[in-house]
CSV table of C-alpha atoms in Angstrom, one decimal:
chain,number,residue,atom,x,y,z
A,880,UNK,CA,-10.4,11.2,12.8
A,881,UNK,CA,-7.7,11.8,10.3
A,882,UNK,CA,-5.7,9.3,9.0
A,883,UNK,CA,-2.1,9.0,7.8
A,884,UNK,CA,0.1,6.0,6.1
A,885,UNK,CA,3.8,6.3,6.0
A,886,UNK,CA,4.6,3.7,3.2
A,887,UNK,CA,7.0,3.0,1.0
A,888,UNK,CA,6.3,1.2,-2.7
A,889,UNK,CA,4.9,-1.8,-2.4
A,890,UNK,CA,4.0,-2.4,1.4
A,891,UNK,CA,0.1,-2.4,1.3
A,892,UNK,CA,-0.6,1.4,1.8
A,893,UNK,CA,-2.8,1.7,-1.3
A,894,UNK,CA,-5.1,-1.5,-0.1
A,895,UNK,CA,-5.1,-0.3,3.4
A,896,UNK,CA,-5.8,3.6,2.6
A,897,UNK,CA,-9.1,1.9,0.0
A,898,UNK,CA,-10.7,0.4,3.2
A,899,UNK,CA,-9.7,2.3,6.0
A,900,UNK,CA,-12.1,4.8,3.5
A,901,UNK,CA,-14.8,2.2,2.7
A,902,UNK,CA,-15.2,1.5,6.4
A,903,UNK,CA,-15.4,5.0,7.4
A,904,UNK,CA,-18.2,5.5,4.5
A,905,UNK,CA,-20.1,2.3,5.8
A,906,UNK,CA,-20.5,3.8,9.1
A,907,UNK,CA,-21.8,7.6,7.6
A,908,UNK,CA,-18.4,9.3,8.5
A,909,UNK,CA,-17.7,11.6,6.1
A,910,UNK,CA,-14.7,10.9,4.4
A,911,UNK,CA,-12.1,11.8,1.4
A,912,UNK,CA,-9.1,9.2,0.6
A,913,UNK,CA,-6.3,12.1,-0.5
A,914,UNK,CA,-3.9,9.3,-1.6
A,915,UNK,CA,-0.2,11.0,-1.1
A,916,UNK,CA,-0.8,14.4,0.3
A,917,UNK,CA,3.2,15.6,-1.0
A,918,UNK,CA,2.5,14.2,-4.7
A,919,UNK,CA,-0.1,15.9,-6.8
A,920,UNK,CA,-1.7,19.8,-6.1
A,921,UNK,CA,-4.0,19.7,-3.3
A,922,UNK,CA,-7.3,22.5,-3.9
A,923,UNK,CA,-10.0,22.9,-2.1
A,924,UNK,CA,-13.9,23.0,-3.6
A,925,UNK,CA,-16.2,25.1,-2.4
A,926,UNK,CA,-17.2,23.1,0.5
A,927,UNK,CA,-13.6,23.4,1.7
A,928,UNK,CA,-12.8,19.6,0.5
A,929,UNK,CA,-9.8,18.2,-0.3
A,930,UNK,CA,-9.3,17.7,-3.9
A,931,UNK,CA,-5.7,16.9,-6.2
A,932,UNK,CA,-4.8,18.6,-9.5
A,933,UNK,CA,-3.7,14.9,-10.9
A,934,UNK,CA,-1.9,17.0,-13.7
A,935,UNK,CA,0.2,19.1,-11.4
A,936,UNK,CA,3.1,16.8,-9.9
A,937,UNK,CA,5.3,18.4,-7.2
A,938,UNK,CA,3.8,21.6,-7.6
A,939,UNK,CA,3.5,22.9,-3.7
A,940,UNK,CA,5.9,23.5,-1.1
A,941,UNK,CA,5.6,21.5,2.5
A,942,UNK,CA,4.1,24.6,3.7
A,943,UNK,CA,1.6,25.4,1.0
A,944,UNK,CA,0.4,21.6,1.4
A,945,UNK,CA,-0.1,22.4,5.3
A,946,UNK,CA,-2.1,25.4,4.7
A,947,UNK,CA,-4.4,23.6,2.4
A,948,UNK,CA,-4.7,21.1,4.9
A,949,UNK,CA,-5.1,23.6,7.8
A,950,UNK,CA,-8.0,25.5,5.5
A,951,UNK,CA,-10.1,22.2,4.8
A,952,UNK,CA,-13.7,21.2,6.2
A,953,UNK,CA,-12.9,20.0,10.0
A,954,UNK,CA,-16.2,18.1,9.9
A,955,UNK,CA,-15.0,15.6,6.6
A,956,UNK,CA,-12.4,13.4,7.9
A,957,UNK,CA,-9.1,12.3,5.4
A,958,UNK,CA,-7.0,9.4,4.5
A,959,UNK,CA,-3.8,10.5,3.3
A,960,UNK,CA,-0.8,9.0,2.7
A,961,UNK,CA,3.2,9.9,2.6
A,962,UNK,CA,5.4,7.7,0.6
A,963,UNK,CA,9.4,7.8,1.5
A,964,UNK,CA,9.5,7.3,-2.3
A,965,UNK,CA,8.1,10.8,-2.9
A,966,UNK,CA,10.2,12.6,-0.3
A,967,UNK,CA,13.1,11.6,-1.8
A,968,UNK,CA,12.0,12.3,-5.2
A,969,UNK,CA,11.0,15.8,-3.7
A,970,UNK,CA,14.5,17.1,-2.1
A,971,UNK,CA,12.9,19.2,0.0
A,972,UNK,CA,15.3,21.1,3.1
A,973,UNK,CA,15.9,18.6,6.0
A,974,UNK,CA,14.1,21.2,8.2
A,975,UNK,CA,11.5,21.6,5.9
A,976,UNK,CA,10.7,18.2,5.8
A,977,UNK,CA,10.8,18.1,10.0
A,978,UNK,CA,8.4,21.2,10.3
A,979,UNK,CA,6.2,19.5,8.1
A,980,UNK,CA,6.8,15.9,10.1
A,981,UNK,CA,5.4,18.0,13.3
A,982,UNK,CA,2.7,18.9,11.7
A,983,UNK,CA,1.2,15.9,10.5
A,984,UNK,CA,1.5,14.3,14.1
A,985,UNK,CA,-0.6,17.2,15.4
A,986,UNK,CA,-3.4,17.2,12.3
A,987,UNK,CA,-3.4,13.4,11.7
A,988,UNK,CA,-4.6,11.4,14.4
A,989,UNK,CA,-3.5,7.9,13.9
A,990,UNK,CA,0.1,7.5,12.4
A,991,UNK,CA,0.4,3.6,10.6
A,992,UNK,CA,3.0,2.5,9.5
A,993,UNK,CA,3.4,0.0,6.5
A,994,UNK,CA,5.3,-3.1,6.2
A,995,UNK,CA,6.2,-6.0,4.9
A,996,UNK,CA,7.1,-9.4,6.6
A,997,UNK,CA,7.7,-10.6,3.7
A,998,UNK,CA,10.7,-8.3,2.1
A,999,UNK,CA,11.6,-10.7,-0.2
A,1000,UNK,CA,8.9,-11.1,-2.0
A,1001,UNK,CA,8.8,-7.0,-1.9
A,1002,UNK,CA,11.9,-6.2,-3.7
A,1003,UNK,CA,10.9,-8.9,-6.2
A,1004,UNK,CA,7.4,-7.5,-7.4
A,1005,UNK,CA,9.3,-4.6,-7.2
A,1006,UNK,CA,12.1,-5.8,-9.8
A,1007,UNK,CA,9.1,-7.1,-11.9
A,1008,UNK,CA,7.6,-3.1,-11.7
A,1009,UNK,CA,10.7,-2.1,-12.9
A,1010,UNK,CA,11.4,-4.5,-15.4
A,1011,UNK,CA,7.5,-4.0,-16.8
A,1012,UNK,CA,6.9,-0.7,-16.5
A,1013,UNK,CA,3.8,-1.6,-14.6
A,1014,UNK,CA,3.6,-0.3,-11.4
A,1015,UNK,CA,0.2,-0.8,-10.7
A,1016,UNK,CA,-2.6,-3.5,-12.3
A,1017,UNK,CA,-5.8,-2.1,-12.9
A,1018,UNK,CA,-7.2,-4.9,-15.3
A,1019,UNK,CA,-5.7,-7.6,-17.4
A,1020,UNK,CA,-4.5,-5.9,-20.1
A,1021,UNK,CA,-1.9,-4.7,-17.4
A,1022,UNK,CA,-1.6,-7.9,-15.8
A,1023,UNK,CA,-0.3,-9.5,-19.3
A,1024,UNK,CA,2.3,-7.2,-19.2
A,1025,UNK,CA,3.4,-8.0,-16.1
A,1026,UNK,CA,3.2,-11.6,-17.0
A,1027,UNK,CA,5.7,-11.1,-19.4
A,1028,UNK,CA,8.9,-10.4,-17.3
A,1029,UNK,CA,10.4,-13.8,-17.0
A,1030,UNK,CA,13.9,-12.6,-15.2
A,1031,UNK,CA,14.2,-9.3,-13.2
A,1032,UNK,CA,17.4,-7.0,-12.7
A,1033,UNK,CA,19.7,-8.8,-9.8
A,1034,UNK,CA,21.4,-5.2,-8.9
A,1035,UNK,CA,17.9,-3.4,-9.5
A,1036,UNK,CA,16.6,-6.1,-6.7
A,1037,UNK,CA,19.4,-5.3,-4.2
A,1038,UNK,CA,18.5,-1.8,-4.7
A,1039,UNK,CA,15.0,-2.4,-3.6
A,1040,UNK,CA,16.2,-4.2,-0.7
A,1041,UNK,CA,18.3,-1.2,0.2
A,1042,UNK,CA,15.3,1.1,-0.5
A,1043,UNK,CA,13.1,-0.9,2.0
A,1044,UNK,CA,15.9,-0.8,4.9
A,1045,UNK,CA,16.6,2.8,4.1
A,1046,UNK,CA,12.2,3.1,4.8
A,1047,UNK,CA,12.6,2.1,8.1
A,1048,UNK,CA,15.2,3.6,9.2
A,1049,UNK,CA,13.5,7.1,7.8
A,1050,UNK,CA,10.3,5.8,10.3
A,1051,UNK,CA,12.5,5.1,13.4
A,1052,UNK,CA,13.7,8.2,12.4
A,1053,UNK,CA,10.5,10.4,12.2
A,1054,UNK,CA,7.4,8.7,13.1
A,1055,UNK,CA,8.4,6.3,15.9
A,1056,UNK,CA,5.1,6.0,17.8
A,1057,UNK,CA,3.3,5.1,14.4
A,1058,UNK,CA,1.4,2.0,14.7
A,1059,UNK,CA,2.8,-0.7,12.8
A,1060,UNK,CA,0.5,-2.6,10.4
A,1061,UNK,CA,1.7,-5.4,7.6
A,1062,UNK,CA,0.6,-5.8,4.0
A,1063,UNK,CA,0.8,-9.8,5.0
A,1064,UNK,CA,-1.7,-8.8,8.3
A,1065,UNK,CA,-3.9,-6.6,6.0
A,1066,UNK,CA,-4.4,-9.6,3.4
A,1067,UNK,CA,-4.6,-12.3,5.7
A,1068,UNK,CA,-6.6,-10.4,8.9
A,1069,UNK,CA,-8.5,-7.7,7.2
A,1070,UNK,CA,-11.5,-7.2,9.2
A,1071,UNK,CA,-9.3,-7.0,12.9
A,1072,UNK,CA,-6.8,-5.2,11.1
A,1073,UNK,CA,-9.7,-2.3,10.1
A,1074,UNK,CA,-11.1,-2.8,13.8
A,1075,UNK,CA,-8.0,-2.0,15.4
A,1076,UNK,CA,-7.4,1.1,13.2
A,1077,UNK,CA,-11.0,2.6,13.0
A,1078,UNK,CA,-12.5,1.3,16.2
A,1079,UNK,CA,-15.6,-0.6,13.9
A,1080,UNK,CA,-15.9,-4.0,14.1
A,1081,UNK,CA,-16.5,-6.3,11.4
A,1082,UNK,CA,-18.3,-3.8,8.8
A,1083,UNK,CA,-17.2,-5.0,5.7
A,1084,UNK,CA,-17.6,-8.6,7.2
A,1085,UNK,CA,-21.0,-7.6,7.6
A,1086,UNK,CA,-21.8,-5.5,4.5
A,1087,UNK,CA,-21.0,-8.2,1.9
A,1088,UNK,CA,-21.5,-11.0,3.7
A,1089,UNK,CA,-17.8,-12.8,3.9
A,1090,UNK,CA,-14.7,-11.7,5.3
A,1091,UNK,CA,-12.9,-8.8,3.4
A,1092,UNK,CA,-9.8,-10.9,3.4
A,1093,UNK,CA,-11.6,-13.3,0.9
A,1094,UNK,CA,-12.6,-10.8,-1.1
A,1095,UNK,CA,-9.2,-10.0,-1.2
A,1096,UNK,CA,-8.7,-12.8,-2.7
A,1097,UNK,CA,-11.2,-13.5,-5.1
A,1098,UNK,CA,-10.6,-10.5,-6.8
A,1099,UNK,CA,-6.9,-11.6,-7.1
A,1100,UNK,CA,-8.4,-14.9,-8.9
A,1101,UNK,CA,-12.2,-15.0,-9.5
A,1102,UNK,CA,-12.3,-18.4,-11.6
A,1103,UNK,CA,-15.2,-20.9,-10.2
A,1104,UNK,CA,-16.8,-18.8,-7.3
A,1105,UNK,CA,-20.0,-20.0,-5.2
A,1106,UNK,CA,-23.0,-17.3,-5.5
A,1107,UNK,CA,-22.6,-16.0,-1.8
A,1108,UNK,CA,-18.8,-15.3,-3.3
A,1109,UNK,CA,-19.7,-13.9,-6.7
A,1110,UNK,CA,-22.4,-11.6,-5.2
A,1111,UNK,CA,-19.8,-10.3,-2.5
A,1112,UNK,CA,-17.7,-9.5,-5.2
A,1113,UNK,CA,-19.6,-8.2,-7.1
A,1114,UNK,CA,-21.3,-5.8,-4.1
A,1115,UNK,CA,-17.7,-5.1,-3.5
A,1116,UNK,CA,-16.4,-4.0,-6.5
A,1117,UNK,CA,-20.2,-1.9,-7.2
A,1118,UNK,CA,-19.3,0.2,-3.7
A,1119,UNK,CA,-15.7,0.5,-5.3
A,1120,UNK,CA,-17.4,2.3,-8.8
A,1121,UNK,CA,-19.3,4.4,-6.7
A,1122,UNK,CA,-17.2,6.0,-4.2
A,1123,UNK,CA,-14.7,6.6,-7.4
A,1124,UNK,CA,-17.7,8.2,-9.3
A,1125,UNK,CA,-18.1,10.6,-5.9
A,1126,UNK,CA,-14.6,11.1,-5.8
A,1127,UNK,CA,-14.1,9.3,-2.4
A,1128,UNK,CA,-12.0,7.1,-3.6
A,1129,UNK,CA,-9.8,7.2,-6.9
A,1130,UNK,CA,-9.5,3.8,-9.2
A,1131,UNK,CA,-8.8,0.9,-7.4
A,1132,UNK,CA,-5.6,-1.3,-8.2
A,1133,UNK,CA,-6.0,-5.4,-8.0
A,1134,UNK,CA,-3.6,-7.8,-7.0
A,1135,UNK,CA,-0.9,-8.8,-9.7
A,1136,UNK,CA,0.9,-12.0,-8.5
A,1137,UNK,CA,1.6,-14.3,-5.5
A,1138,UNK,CA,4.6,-15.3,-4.3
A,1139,UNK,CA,4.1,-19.1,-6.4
A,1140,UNK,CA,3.2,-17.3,-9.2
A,1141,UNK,CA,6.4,-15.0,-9.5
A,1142,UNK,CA,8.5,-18.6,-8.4
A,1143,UNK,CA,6.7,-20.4,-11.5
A,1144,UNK,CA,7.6,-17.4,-13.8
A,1145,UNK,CA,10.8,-15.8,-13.2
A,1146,UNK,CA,13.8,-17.7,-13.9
A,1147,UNK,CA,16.2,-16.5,-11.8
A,1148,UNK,CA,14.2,-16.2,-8.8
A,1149,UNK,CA,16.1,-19.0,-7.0
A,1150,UNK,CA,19.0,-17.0,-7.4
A,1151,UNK,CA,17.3,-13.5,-6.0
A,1152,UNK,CA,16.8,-15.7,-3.0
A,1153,UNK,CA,20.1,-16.9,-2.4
A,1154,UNK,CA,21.6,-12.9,-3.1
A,1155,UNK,CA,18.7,-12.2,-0.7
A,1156,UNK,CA,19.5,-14.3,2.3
A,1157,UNK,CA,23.2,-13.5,1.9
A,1158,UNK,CA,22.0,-9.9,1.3
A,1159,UNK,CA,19.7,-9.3,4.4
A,1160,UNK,CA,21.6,-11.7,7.5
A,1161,UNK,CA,22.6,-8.4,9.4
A,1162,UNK,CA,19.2,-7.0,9.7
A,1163,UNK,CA,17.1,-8.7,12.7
A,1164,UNK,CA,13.9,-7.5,12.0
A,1165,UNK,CA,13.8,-8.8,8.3
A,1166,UNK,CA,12.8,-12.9,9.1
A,1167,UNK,CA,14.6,-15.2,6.4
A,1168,UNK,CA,12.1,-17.6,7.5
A,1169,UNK,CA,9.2,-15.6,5.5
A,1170,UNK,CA,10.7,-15.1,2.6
A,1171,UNK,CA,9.2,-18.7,0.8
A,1172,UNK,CA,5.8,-18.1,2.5
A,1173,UNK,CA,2.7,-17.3,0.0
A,1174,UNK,CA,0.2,-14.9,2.4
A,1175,UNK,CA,-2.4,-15.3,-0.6
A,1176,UNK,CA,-2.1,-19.1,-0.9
A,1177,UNK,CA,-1.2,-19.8,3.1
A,1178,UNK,CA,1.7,-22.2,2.1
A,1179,UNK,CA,5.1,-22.8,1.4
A,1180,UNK,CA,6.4,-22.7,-2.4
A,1181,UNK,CA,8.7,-25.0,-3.3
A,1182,UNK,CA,12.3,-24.4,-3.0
A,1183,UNK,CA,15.0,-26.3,-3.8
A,1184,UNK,CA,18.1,-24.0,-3.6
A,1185,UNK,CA,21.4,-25.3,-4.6
């Protein structure tokens, strides 16, 4: 089966597309993660497998991407992803982009859509991106960067608010019948979340001994671990530099910051919040109620808004 993520910055699609592929490879599927199909050149090798130009940005039409994709080997399944941030960057003709919508639902089998329940929390790590420069962590030399921003943009924020609004409207808009999946659900719930998508149950559960979800989260802090934890992780992250070295997978980002941290750090966060509440009341499916919940600590942070 093919699969595709409709994502927008932010929302999980990156984590998600990494194991959707790992489980796949686990269970002798063969597999290629494509990351965003409308991004980079898509080629094919000699064995008719997908494979991006990472030098070439923007370089094919909608339709040139669909022949590619037509042309590749039927019997290696793919992973792909489109971002709402790279159609726009794109501009491609509104009945370009729909011809090329159609197609995907046909060649794609299973549609997810990625979101967030916590939006808040979105737009800020988004702000800190923008502020940083840093738009994804892949060890700590980035992660000191980002630990550096101590106050983000307050209009830059609304605008990533509006951004994520905008998203979802371009899904109810497009891919209705997607099936909804959150980055909180993914974090929290990884091992259902991969059985409801792929149809496997528990494989990673079983491969490296713990739940992925806590592997999830010792990679995000992997201070004082037990063996069974440190030998999970460390399975984990030897699969990871494999299927990279194969090119099934392409280098895998880590978790930045939780929600505490980013509260502990950024001085005006109190004030996003408050601009956030006031900014987001209209909108029923965006919960205030979330938007001081940690996923990766399971708790509250402390607020004290005045």
């Amino acid at each position: 089966m093919n699969y595709l993520l409709l994502s927008f910055g932010g929302t999980g699609s990156t984590i998600l597309q990494r194991l959707i592929t790992i489980t796949n490879y686990l269970e002798n599927v063969r597999i290629i993660n494509t990351n965003d199909i409308i991004t980079k050149f898509l080629e094919l090798d000699k064995n008719n497998d997908i494979k991006r130009n990472w030098k070439i940005e923007y370089g094919q039409t909608l339709q040139e991407i669909q022949t590619v994709l037509e042309k590749s080997n039927k019997d290696t399944a793919l992973v792909s992803r489109v971002s709402k941030n790279h159609v726009d960057a794109r501009q491609d003709s509104k009945q370009d982009l729909l011809n090329f919508y159609m197609f995907t639902k046909q060649f794609y089998g299973k549609h997810i859509f990625c979101e967030r329940e916590n939006v808040f929390e979105l737009a800020m790590s988004l702000a800190i991106k923008g502020k940083s420069g840093v738009y994804n962590v892949f060890d700590d030399s980035h992660r000191k960067i980002a630990s550096e921003v101590f106050e983000v943009d307050e209009p830059y924020f609304i605008q990533k608010i509006d951004e994520y609004i905008d998203y979802r409207a371009w899904i109810a808009d497009n891919f209705v019948r997607a099936d909804v999946v959150s980055y909180e659900d993914v974090i929290t719930n990884t091992d259902e979340v991969l059985f409801n998508i792929t149809g496997y149950k528990d494989t990673l559960k079983k491969y490296f001994g713990i739940p992925m979800s806590e592997i999830l989260r010792l990679e995000h802090k992997d201070k004082n671990l037990s063996s069974d934890q440190a030998d999970a992780l460390a399975l984990y992250k030897e699969l990871c530099a494999t299927l990279i070295k194969n090119g099934t997978l392409r280098e895998v980002p880590i978790k930045n910051s939780s929600l505490q941290d980013k509260k502990d750090r950024i001085q005006n966060f109190d004030r996003c919040l408050k601009i956030f509440y006031q900014h987001t009341r209209k909108f029923d499916f965006i919960d205030p109620s979330k938007a001081t919940y940690d996923f990766w600590n399971q708790k509250e942070v402390d607020i004290q808004l005045k």
